[in-house]
Coordinates of C-alpha atoms in Angstrom, one line a residue:
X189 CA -23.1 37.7 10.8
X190 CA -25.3 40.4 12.0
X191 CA -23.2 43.1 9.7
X192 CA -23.8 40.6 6.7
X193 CA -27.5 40.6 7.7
X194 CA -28.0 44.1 8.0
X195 CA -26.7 44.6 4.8
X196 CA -28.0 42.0 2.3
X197 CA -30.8 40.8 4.4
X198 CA -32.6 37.5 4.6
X199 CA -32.2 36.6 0.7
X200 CA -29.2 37.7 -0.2
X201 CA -28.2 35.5 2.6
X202 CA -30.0 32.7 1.2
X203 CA -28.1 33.7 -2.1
X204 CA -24.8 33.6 -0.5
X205 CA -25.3 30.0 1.0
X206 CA -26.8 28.2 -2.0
X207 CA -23.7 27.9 -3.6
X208 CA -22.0 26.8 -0.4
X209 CA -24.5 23.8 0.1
X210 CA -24.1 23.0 -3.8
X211 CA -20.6 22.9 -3.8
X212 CA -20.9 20.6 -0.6
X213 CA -24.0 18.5 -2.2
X214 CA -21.4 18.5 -5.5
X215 CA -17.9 17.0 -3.4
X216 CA -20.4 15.0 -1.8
X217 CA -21.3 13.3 -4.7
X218 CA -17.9 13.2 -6.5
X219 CA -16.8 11.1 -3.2
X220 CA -19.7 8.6 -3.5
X221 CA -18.8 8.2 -7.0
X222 CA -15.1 7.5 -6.8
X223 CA -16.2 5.5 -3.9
X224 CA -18.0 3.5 -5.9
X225 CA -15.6 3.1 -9.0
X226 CA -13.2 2.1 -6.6
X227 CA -15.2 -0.9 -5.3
X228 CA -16.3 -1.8 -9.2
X229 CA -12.7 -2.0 -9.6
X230 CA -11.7 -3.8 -7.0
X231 CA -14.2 -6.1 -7.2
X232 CA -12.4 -7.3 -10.7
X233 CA -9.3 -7.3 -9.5
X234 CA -10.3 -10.3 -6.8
X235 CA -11.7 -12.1 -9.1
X236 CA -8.5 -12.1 -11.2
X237 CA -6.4 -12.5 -8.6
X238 CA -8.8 -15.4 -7.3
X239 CA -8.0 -17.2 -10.9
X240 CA -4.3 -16.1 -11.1
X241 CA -1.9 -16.6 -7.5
X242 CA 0.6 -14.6 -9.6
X243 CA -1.6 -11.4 -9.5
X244 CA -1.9 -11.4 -5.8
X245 CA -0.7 -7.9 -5.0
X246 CA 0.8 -7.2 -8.5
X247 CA -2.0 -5.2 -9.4
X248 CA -1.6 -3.1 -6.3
X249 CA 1.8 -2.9 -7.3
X250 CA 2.1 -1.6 -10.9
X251 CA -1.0 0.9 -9.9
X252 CA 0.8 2.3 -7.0
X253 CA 4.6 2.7 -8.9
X254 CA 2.5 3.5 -12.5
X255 CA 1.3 6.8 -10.2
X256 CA 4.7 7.8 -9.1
X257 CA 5.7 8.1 -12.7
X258 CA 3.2 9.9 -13.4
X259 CA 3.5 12.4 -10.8
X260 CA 7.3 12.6 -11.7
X261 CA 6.9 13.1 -15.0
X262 CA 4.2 16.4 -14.2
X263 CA 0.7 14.5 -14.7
X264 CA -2.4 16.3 -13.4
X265 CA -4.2 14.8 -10.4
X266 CA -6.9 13.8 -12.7
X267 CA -4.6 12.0 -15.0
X268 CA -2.9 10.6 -12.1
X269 CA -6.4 9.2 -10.8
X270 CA -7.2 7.5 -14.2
X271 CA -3.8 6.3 -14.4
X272 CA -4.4 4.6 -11.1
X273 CA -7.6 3.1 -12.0
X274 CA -6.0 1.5 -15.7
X275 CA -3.3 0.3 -13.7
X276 CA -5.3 -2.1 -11.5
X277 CA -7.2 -3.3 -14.4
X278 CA -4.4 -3.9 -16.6
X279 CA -4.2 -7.5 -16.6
X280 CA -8.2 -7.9 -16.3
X281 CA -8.5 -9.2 -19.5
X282 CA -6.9 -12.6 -17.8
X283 CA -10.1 -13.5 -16.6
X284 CA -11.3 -14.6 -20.0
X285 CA -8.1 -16.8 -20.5
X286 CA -7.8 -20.5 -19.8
X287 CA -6.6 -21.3 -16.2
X288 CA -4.4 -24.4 -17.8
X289 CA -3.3 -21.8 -19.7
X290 CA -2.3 -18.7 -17.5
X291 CA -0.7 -20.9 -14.3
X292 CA 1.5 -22.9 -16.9
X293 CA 4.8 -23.5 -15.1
X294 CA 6.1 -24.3 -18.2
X295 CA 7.1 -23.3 -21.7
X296 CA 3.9 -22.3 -23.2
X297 CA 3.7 -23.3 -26.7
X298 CA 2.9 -21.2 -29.7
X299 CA -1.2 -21.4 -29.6
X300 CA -0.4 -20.8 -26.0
X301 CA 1.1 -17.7 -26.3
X302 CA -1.6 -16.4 -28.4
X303 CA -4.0 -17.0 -25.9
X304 CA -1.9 -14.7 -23.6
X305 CA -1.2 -12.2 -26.1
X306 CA -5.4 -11.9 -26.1
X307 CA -5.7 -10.6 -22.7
X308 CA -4.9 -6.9 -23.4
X309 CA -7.8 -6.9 -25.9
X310 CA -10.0 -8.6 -24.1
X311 CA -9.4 -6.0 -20.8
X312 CA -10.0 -3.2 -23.0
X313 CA -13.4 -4.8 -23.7
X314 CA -14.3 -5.3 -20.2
X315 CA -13.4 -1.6 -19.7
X316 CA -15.3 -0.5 -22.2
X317 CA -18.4 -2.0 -20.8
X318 CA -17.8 0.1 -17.5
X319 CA -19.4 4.0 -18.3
X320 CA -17.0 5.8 -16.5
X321 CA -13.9 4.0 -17.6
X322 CA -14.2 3.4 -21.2
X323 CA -12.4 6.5 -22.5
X324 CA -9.0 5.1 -21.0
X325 CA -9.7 1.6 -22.3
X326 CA -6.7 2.4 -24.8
X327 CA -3.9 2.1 -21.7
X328 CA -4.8 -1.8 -21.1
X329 CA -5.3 -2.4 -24.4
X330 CA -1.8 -1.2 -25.4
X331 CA 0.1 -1.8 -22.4
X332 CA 2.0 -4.8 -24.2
X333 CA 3.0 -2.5 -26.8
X334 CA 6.8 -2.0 -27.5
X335 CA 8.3 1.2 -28.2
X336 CA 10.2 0.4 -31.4
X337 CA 6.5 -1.2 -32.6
X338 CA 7.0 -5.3 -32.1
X339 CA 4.9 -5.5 -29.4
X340 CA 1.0 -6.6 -29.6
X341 CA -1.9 -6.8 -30.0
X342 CA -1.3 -3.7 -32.5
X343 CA 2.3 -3.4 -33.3
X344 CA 1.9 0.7 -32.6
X345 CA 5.3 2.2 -31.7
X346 CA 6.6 5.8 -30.1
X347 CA 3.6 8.1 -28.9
X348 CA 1.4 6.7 -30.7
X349 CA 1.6 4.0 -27.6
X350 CA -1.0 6.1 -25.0
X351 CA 1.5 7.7 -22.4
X352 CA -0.5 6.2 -19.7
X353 CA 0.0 2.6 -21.5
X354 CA 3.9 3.5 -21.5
X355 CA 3.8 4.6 -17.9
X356 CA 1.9 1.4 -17.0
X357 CA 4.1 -0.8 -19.1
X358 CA 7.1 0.1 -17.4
X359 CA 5.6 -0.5 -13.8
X360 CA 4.7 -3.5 -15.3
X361 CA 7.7 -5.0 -16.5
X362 CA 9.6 -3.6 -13.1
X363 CA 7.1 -5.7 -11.0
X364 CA 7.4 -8.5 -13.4
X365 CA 11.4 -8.7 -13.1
X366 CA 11.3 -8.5 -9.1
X367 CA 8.7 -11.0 -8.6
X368 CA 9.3 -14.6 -8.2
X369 CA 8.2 -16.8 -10.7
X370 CA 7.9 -21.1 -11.4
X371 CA 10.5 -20.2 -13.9
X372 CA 13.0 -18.1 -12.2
X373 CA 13.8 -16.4 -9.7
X374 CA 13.2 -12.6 -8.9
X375 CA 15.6 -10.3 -10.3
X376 CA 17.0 -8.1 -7.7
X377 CA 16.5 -3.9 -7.3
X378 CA 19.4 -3.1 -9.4
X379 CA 19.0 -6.0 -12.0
X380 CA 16.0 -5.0 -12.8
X381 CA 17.1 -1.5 -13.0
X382 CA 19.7 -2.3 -15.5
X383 CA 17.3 -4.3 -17.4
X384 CA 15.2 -1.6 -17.7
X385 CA 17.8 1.0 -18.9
X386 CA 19.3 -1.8 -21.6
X387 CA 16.1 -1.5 -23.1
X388 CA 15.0 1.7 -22.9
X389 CA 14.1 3.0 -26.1
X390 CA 13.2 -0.5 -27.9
X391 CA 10.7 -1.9 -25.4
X392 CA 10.0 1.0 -23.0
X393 CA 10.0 5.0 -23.6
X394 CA 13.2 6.6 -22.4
X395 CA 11.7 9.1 -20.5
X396 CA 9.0 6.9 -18.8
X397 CA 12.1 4.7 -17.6
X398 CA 14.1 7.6 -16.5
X399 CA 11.1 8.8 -14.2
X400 CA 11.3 5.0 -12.7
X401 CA 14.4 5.5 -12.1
X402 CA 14.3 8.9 -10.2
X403 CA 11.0 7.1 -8.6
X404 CA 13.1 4.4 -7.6
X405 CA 15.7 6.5 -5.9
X406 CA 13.2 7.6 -3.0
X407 CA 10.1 4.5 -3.8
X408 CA 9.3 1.2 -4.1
X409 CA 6.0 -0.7 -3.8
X410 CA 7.6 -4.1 -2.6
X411 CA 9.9 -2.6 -0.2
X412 CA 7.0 -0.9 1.0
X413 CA 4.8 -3.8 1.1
X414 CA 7.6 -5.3 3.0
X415 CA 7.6 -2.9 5.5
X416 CA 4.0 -3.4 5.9
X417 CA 4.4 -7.1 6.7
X418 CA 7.5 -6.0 9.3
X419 CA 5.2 -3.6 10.9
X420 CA 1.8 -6.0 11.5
X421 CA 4.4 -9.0 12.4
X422 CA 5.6 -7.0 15.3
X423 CA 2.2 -5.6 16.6
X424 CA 1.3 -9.7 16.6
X425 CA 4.2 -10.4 18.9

């Protein structure tokens, strides 16, 4: 230090450390912000999950696996982050539906189904309203699209889908066919798996589905979440 002073003096050693204490008073801030998008976020997802049992952890779920894809199909960390952040709010848009409605245990009828079929476009309108999250509003809105172009609310098809809406879609529908439900019963692992690959390429992107499947090979959500359960049931014993 006494080198560094003797050679630039008192204000060039000012000079050197403004840009230190920026770049600190800059990560600083970036940390309170995500901080705080987190808790924006999370705040919506209890309150869908409050009107919803089904939700309970599903959002968690699809967010956590819909990351994994990413990562495995070469994402940026950035793009990983707003993937994460879509994937919690993807089934937001149920808060604006009927609770007769969503925790039907039976056949839903026609109207019914419409209903349903509203909730992507009415998540990508809650997004929208958020600053910081309405440029990615297009991966809930779309995350019910199908590949080969039947699915809704726009009937788009093949990358014109958003990838992070495929990516999501596929976590989705994997959560969706291992979770327990009033009208069946989970479908195991492997089921689902071959599900998945039956369908690649009419409702899902191929090579979203084949990263879940490498994903799969070394990840899952539920068993982790199991493991979770394993672990704090022992420490209560």
């Amino acid at each position: 230090m006494a080198l560094v002073y003797n050679s630039i003096g008192i204000p060039g050693i000012i000079l050197f450390f403004i840009p230190l204490l920026i770049a600190r008073y800059v990560f600083k801030l970036y940390s309170d912000l995500r901080e705080s998008y987190l808790s924006t976020i999370r705040a919506l997802v209890a309150a869908l999950e409050a009107k919803d049992p089904y939700t309970k952890g599903h959002s968690e779920r699809v967010s956590e696996l819909a990351v994994e894809i990413a990562r495995e199909m070469g994402m940026k960390p950035d793009e990983l982050e707003n993937i994460r952040f879509m994937a919690l709010l993807h089934d937001v848009g149920k808060i604006g539906i009927l609770d007769t409605v969503l925790n039907k245990k039976g056949t839903l009828d026609p109207e019914e189904k419409e209903l349903i079929q509203e909730h992507p476009v009415l998540g990508a309108k809650i997004v929208e309203e958020i600053p910081f999250l309405k440029q990615y509003a297009g991966m809930v809105r779309h995350h019910h699209e199908r590949f080969d172009g039947t699915g809704y609310p726009d009937k788009i098809s093949g990358e014109k889908i958003p990838l992070g809406a495929r990516i999501i879609a596929v976590a989705d529908t994997y959560d969706a066919m291992t979770s327990d439900r009033p009208y069946r019963a989970a479908l195991t692992k492997e089921q689902a798996m071959s599900e998945l690959k039956r369908n690649a390429g009419q409702q899902h992107d191929p090579k979203v589905v084949k990263a879940l499947l490498k994903v799969l090979e070394r990840f899952d959500p539920r068993e982790k979440e199991l493991e979770a359960l394993k672990e704090a049931a022992a420490e209560g014993t």
